[in-house]
Amino acid sequence: MEKIAQELEAFGFYLSAHPLDAYSGTLEALNVVKARDLETLTAQQCASPIRMAGTVGAKRERVGKRGNKYAFVTLSDDTGSFECMMFSEVLAASRELLDSEAAVLLTLMPRSRMKSAPARQRVEDLDKALSARVRNLKVHVTPTCR
């Protein structure tokens, strides 16, 4: 993790691995949508919330006409980057996660045809979210004799 953090700092992107690589099997089991698959979502898939996972990159905060803050947050997974719009209540509740380079699990309601940033619904710390969803853990140990 230290090596890839240094790669991000030096190059601006992950070179040898992505922090989400360690979660690949679990994320697949939870039907987490990858950044590369956003363009191919069907209208039916866009009609209900989707899950995405990513590491927080950039965050640009704005103030709306009514004085409410919102932000555009850029995240990345092992296939690319994507941007989400975070509205004031979610931004306030998730500020600590969004101000770090944390790995997060997002529940999003995609906008029609994915022409714009997906609208935000929930942000969770990835480790905490996955540990809450793991129900059965089986460990298989194969003894070796010499």
PDB file of C-alpha atoms in Angstrom:
ATOM      1  CA  MET A   1       0.000   0.000   0.000  1.00  0.00           C
ATOM      2  CA  GLU A   2       2.883   2.332   0.748  1.00  0.00           C
ATOM      3  CA  LYS A   3       4.413   1.667  -2.671  1.00  0.00           C
ATOM      4  CA  ILE A   4       1.223   2.440  -4.585  1.00  0.00           C
ATOM      5  CA  ALA A   5       0.649   5.544  -2.444  1.00  0.00           C
ATOM      6  CA  GLN A   6       4.090   6.749  -3.486  1.00  0.00           C
ATOM      7  CA  GLU A   7       3.271   5.973  -7.132  1.00  0.00           C
ATOM      8  CA  LEU A   8       0.132   8.082  -6.879  1.00  0.00           C
ATOM      9  CA  GLU A   9       2.090  10.945  -5.351  1.00  0.00           C
ATOM     10  CA  ALA A  10       4.893  10.739  -7.929  1.00  0.00           C
ATOM     11  CA  PHE A  11       2.912  10.043 -11.126  1.00  0.00           C
ATOM     12  CA  GLY A  12      -0.624  11.155 -10.310  1.00  0.00           C
ATOM     13  CA  PHE A  13      -2.007   7.659 -10.929  1.00  0.00           C
ATOM     14  CA  TYR A  14      -1.500   4.115  -9.697  1.00  0.00           C
ATOM     15  CA  LEU A  15       1.143   2.321 -11.752  1.00  0.00           C
ATOM     16  CA  SER A  16       1.683  -1.224 -10.458  1.00  0.00           C
ATOM     17  CA  ALA A  17      -1.638  -1.873  -8.689  1.00  0.00           C
ATOM     18  CA  HIS A  18      -4.793  -0.161  -7.454  1.00  0.00           C
ATOM     19  CA  PRO A  19      -5.892  -0.140  -3.796  1.00  0.00           C
ATOM     20  CA  LEU A  20      -9.150  -1.854  -4.791  1.00  0.00           C
ATOM     21  CA  ASP A  21      -7.347  -4.878  -6.270  1.00  0.00           C
ATOM     22  CA  ALA A  22      -7.466  -6.575  -2.860  1.00  0.00           C
ATOM     23  CA  TYR A  23     -11.275  -6.330  -2.853  1.00  0.00           C
ATOM     24  CA  SER A  24     -11.930  -7.617  -6.381  1.00  0.00           C
ATOM     25  CA  GLY A  25     -13.687 -10.879  -5.504  1.00  0.00           C
ATOM     26  CA  THR A  26     -15.859  -9.312  -2.822  1.00  0.00           C
ATOM     27  CA  LEU A  27     -16.837  -6.360  -5.006  1.00  0.00           C
ATOM     28  CA  GLU A  28     -17.778  -8.697  -7.837  1.00  0.00           C
ATOM     29  CA  ALA A  29     -19.981 -10.733  -5.481  1.00  0.00           C
ATOM     30  CA  LEU A  30     -21.775  -7.508  -4.478  1.00  0.00           C
ATOM     31  CA  ASN A  31     -22.402  -6.598  -8.149  1.00  0.00           C
ATOM     32  CA  VAL A  32     -20.350  -3.431  -7.899  1.00  0.00           C
ATOM     33  CA  VAL A  33     -20.285  -1.579 -11.229  1.00  0.00           C
ATOM     34  CA  LYS A  34     -16.830  -0.707 -12.578  1.00  0.00           C
ATOM     35  CA  ALA A  35     -16.005   2.684 -14.098  1.00  0.00           C
ATOM     36  CA  ARG A  36     -15.464   1.103 -17.525  1.00  0.00           C
ATOM     37  CA  ASP A  37     -19.007  -0.338 -17.450  1.00  0.00           C
ATOM     38  CA  LEU A  38     -20.841   2.959 -16.845  1.00  0.00           C
ATOM     39  CA  GLU A  39     -21.307   3.657 -20.551  1.00  0.00           C
ATOM     40  CA  THR A  40     -22.867   0.240 -21.174  1.00  0.00           C
ATOM     41  CA  LEU A  41     -25.532   0.302 -18.441  1.00  0.00           C
ATOM     42  CA  THR A  42     -29.005  -0.367 -19.777  1.00  0.00           C
ATOM     43  CA  ALA A  43     -32.004   1.875 -19.116  1.00  0.00           C
ATOM     44  CA  GLN A  44     -33.323  -0.811 -16.774  1.00  0.00           C
ATOM     45  CA  GLN A  45     -30.076  -0.818 -14.777  1.00  0.00           C
ATOM     46  CA  CYS A  46     -30.160   2.987 -14.572  1.00  0.00           C
ATOM     47  CA  ALA A  47     -33.684   2.884 -13.155  1.00  0.00           C
ATOM     48  CA  SER A  48     -32.482   1.565  -9.784  1.00  0.00           C
ATOM     49  CA  PRO A  49     -29.525   2.410  -7.536  1.00  0.00           C
ATOM     50  CA  ILE A  50     -26.165   0.880  -8.398  1.00  0.00           C
ATOM     51  CA  ARG A  51     -23.094   0.248  -6.254  1.00  0.00           C
ATOM     52  CA  MET A  52     -19.673   1.532  -7.163  1.00  0.00           C
ATOM     53  CA  ALA A  53     -16.389   1.448  -5.274  1.00  0.00           C
ATOM     54  CA  GLY A  54     -13.469   3.792  -5.644  1.00  0.00           C
ATOM     55  CA  THR A  55     -10.696   5.729  -4.039  1.00  0.00           C
ATOM     56  CA  VAL A  56     -11.319   9.427  -3.634  1.00  0.00           C
ATOM     57  CA  GLY A  57      -9.243  11.618  -5.913  1.00  0.00           C
ATOM     58  CA  ALA A  58     -10.301  15.234  -6.370  1.00  0.00           C
ATOM     59  CA  LYS A  59     -13.204  17.133  -4.840  1.00  0.00           C
ATOM     60  CA  ARG A  60     -14.529  20.465  -6.135  1.00  0.00           C
ATOM     61  CA  GLU A  61     -17.037  22.179  -3.838  1.00  0.00           C
ATOM     62  CA  ARG A  62     -19.573  24.706  -5.077  1.00  0.00           C
ATOM     63  CA  VAL A  63     -22.369  26.743  -3.510  1.00  0.00           C
ATOM     64  CA  GLY A  64     -25.825  26.497  -5.070  1.00  0.00           C
ATOM     65  CA  LYS A  65     -28.338  29.322  -5.620  1.00  0.00           C
ATOM     66  CA  ARG A  66     -29.948  28.625  -2.229  1.00  0.00           C
ATOM     67  CA  GLY A  67     -26.605  28.694  -0.427  1.00  0.00           C
ATOM     68  CA  ASN A  68     -26.300  24.913  -0.087  1.00  0.00           C
ATOM     69  CA  LYS A  69     -22.914  23.358  -0.710  1.00  0.00           C
ATOM     70  CA  TYR A  70     -22.470  20.530  -3.176  1.00  0.00           C
ATOM     71  CA  ALA A  71     -19.410  18.915  -4.687  1.00  0.00           C
ATOM     72  CA  PHE A  72     -18.166  17.044  -7.705  1.00  0.00           C
ATOM     73  CA  VAL A  73     -15.984  14.181  -6.495  1.00  0.00           C
ATOM     74  CA  THR A  74     -13.656  12.261  -8.788  1.00  0.00           C
ATOM     75  CA  LEU A  75     -13.004   8.648  -7.815  1.00  0.00           C
ATOM     76  CA  SER A  76     -11.101   5.801  -9.419  1.00  0.00           C
ATOM     77  CA  ASP A  77     -11.283   2.050  -9.464  1.00  0.00           C
ATOM     78  CA  ASP A  78      -9.010  -0.478 -11.134  1.00  0.00           C
ATOM     79  CA  THR A  79     -10.606   0.195 -14.548  1.00  0.00           C
ATOM     80  CA  GLY A  80     -10.683   3.993 -14.662  1.00  0.00           C
ATOM     81  CA  SER A  81     -12.133   7.095 -13.061  1.00  0.00           C
ATOM     82  CA  PHE A  82     -15.625   8.489 -12.656  1.00  0.00           C
ATOM     83  CA  GLU A  83     -17.243  11.577 -11.172  1.00  0.00           C
ATOM     84  CA  CYS A  84     -20.164  11.880  -8.759  1.00  0.00           C
ATOM     85  CA  MET A  85     -22.191  14.865  -7.698  1.00  0.00           C
ATOM     86  CA  MET A  86     -22.598  15.015  -3.909  1.00  0.00           C
ATOM     87  CA  PHE A  87     -25.453  17.119  -2.593  1.00  0.00           C
ATOM     88  CA  SER A  88     -25.255  19.106   0.654  1.00  0.00           C
ATOM     89  CA  GLU A  89     -26.658  16.551   3.106  1.00  0.00           C
ATOM     90  CA  VAL A  90     -24.476  13.727   1.792  1.00  0.00           C
ATOM     91  CA  LEU A  91     -21.474  16.012   1.517  1.00  0.00           C
ATOM     92  CA  ALA A  92     -21.835  17.040   5.167  1.00  0.00           C
ATOM     93  CA  ALA A  93     -22.320  13.454   6.372  1.00  0.00           C
ATOM     94  CA  SER A  94     -19.397  12.101   4.317  1.00  0.00           C
ATOM     95  CA  ARG A  95     -16.931  14.982   4.504  1.00  0.00           C
ATOM     96  CA  GLU A  96     -14.317  13.036   6.490  1.00  0.00           C
ATOM     97  CA  LEU A  97     -14.256  10.196   3.940  1.00  0.00           C
ATOM     98  CA  LEU A  98     -14.303  12.537   0.958  1.00  0.00           C
ATOM     99  CA  ASP A  99     -11.450  14.685   2.283  1.00  0.00           C
ATOM    100  CA  SER A 100      -9.145  11.667   2.449  1.00  0.00           C
ATOM    101  CA  GLU A 101      -7.960   9.277  -0.220  1.00  0.00           C
ATOM    102  CA  ALA A 102     -10.180   6.624   1.345  1.00  0.00           C
ATOM    103  CA  ALA A 103     -11.644   3.619  -0.431  1.00  0.00           C
ATOM    104  CA  VAL A 104     -15.415   4.051  -0.392  1.00  0.00           C
ATOM    105  CA  LEU A 105     -18.530   2.148  -1.403  1.00  0.00           C
ATOM    106  CA  LEU A 106     -21.123   4.333  -3.106  1.00  0.00           C
ATOM    107  CA  THR A 107     -24.788   3.721  -3.679  1.00  0.00           C
ATOM    108  CA  LEU A 108     -25.751   5.860  -6.663  1.00  0.00           C
ATOM    109  CA  MET A 109     -28.800   6.633  -8.696  1.00  0.00           C
ATOM    110  CA  PRO A 110     -27.345   7.034 -12.189  1.00  0.00           C
ATOM    111  CA  ARG A 111     -28.676   9.759 -14.397  1.00  0.00           C
ATOM    112  CA  SER A 112     -30.365   8.713 -17.588  1.00  0.00           C
ATOM    113  CA  ARG A 113     -27.953   7.398 -20.225  1.00  0.00           C
ATOM    114  CA  MET A 114     -24.981   8.310 -18.004  1.00  0.00           C
ATOM    115  CA  LYS A 115     -24.393  11.532 -19.986  1.00  0.00           C
ATOM    116  CA  SER A 116     -23.640  13.388 -16.731  1.00  0.00           C
ATOM    117  CA  ALA A 117     -22.257  12.567 -13.334  1.00  0.00           C
ATOM    118  CA  PRO A 118     -24.289  10.030 -11.345  1.00  0.00           C
ATOM    119  CA  ALA A 119     -26.418  11.568  -8.604  1.00  0.00           C
ATOM    120  CA  ARG A 120     -25.192  10.596  -5.113  1.00  0.00           C
ATOM    121  CA  GLN A 121     -27.201   8.698  -2.533  1.00  0.00           C
ATOM    122  CA  ARG A 122     -24.820   7.178   0.066  1.00  0.00           C
ATOM    123  CA  VAL A 123     -21.082   7.027   0.831  1.00  0.00           C
ATOM    124  CA  GLU A 124     -19.611   4.384   3.150  1.00  0.00           C
ATOM    125  CA  ASP A 125     -16.089   3.462   4.194  1.00  0.00           C
ATOM    126  CA  LEU A 126     -15.330   0.399   2.045  1.00  0.00           C
ATOM    127  CA  ASP A 127     -13.824  -1.743   4.808  1.00  0.00           C
ATOM    128  CA  LYS A 128     -16.711  -1.075   7.195  1.00  0.00           C
ATOM    129  CA  ALA A 129     -19.336  -1.600   4.492  1.00  0.00           C
ATOM    130  CA  LEU A 130     -17.857  -4.915   3.370  1.00  0.00           C
ATOM    131  CA  SER A 131     -17.377  -6.235   6.896  1.00  0.00           C
ATOM    132  CA  ALA A 132     -21.044  -5.521   7.623  1.00  0.00           C
ATOM    133  CA  ARG A 133     -22.090  -7.486   4.513  1.00  0.00           C
ATOM    134  CA  VAL A 134     -19.909 -10.561   5.067  1.00  0.00           C
ATOM    135  CA  ARG A 135     -22.083 -13.270   6.562  1.00  0.00           C
ATOM    136  CA  ASN A 136     -20.165 -16.474   6.013  1.00  0.00           C
ATOM    137  CA  LEU A 137     -16.426 -16.673   5.989  1.00  0.00           C
ATOM    138  CA  LYS A 138     -14.814 -20.004   5.297  1.00  0.00           C
ATOM    139  CA  VAL A 139     -11.121 -20.579   5.612  1.00  0.00           C
ATOM    140  CA  HIS A 140      -9.642 -23.691   4.020  1.00  0.00           C
ATOM    141  CA  VAL A 141      -6.212 -24.796   5.113  1.00  0.00           C
ATOM    142  CA  THR A 142      -4.373 -27.484   3.213  1.00  0.00           C
ATOM    143  CA  PRO A 143      -1.743 -29.179   5.372  1.00  0.00           C
ATOM    144  CA  THR A 144       1.553 -29.929   3.728  1.00  0.00           C
ATOM    145  CA  CYS A 145       3.761 -32.774   4.892  1.00  0.00           C
ATOM    146  CA  ARG A 146       7.470 -32.903   4.365  1.00  0.00           C
TER     147      ARG A 146
END
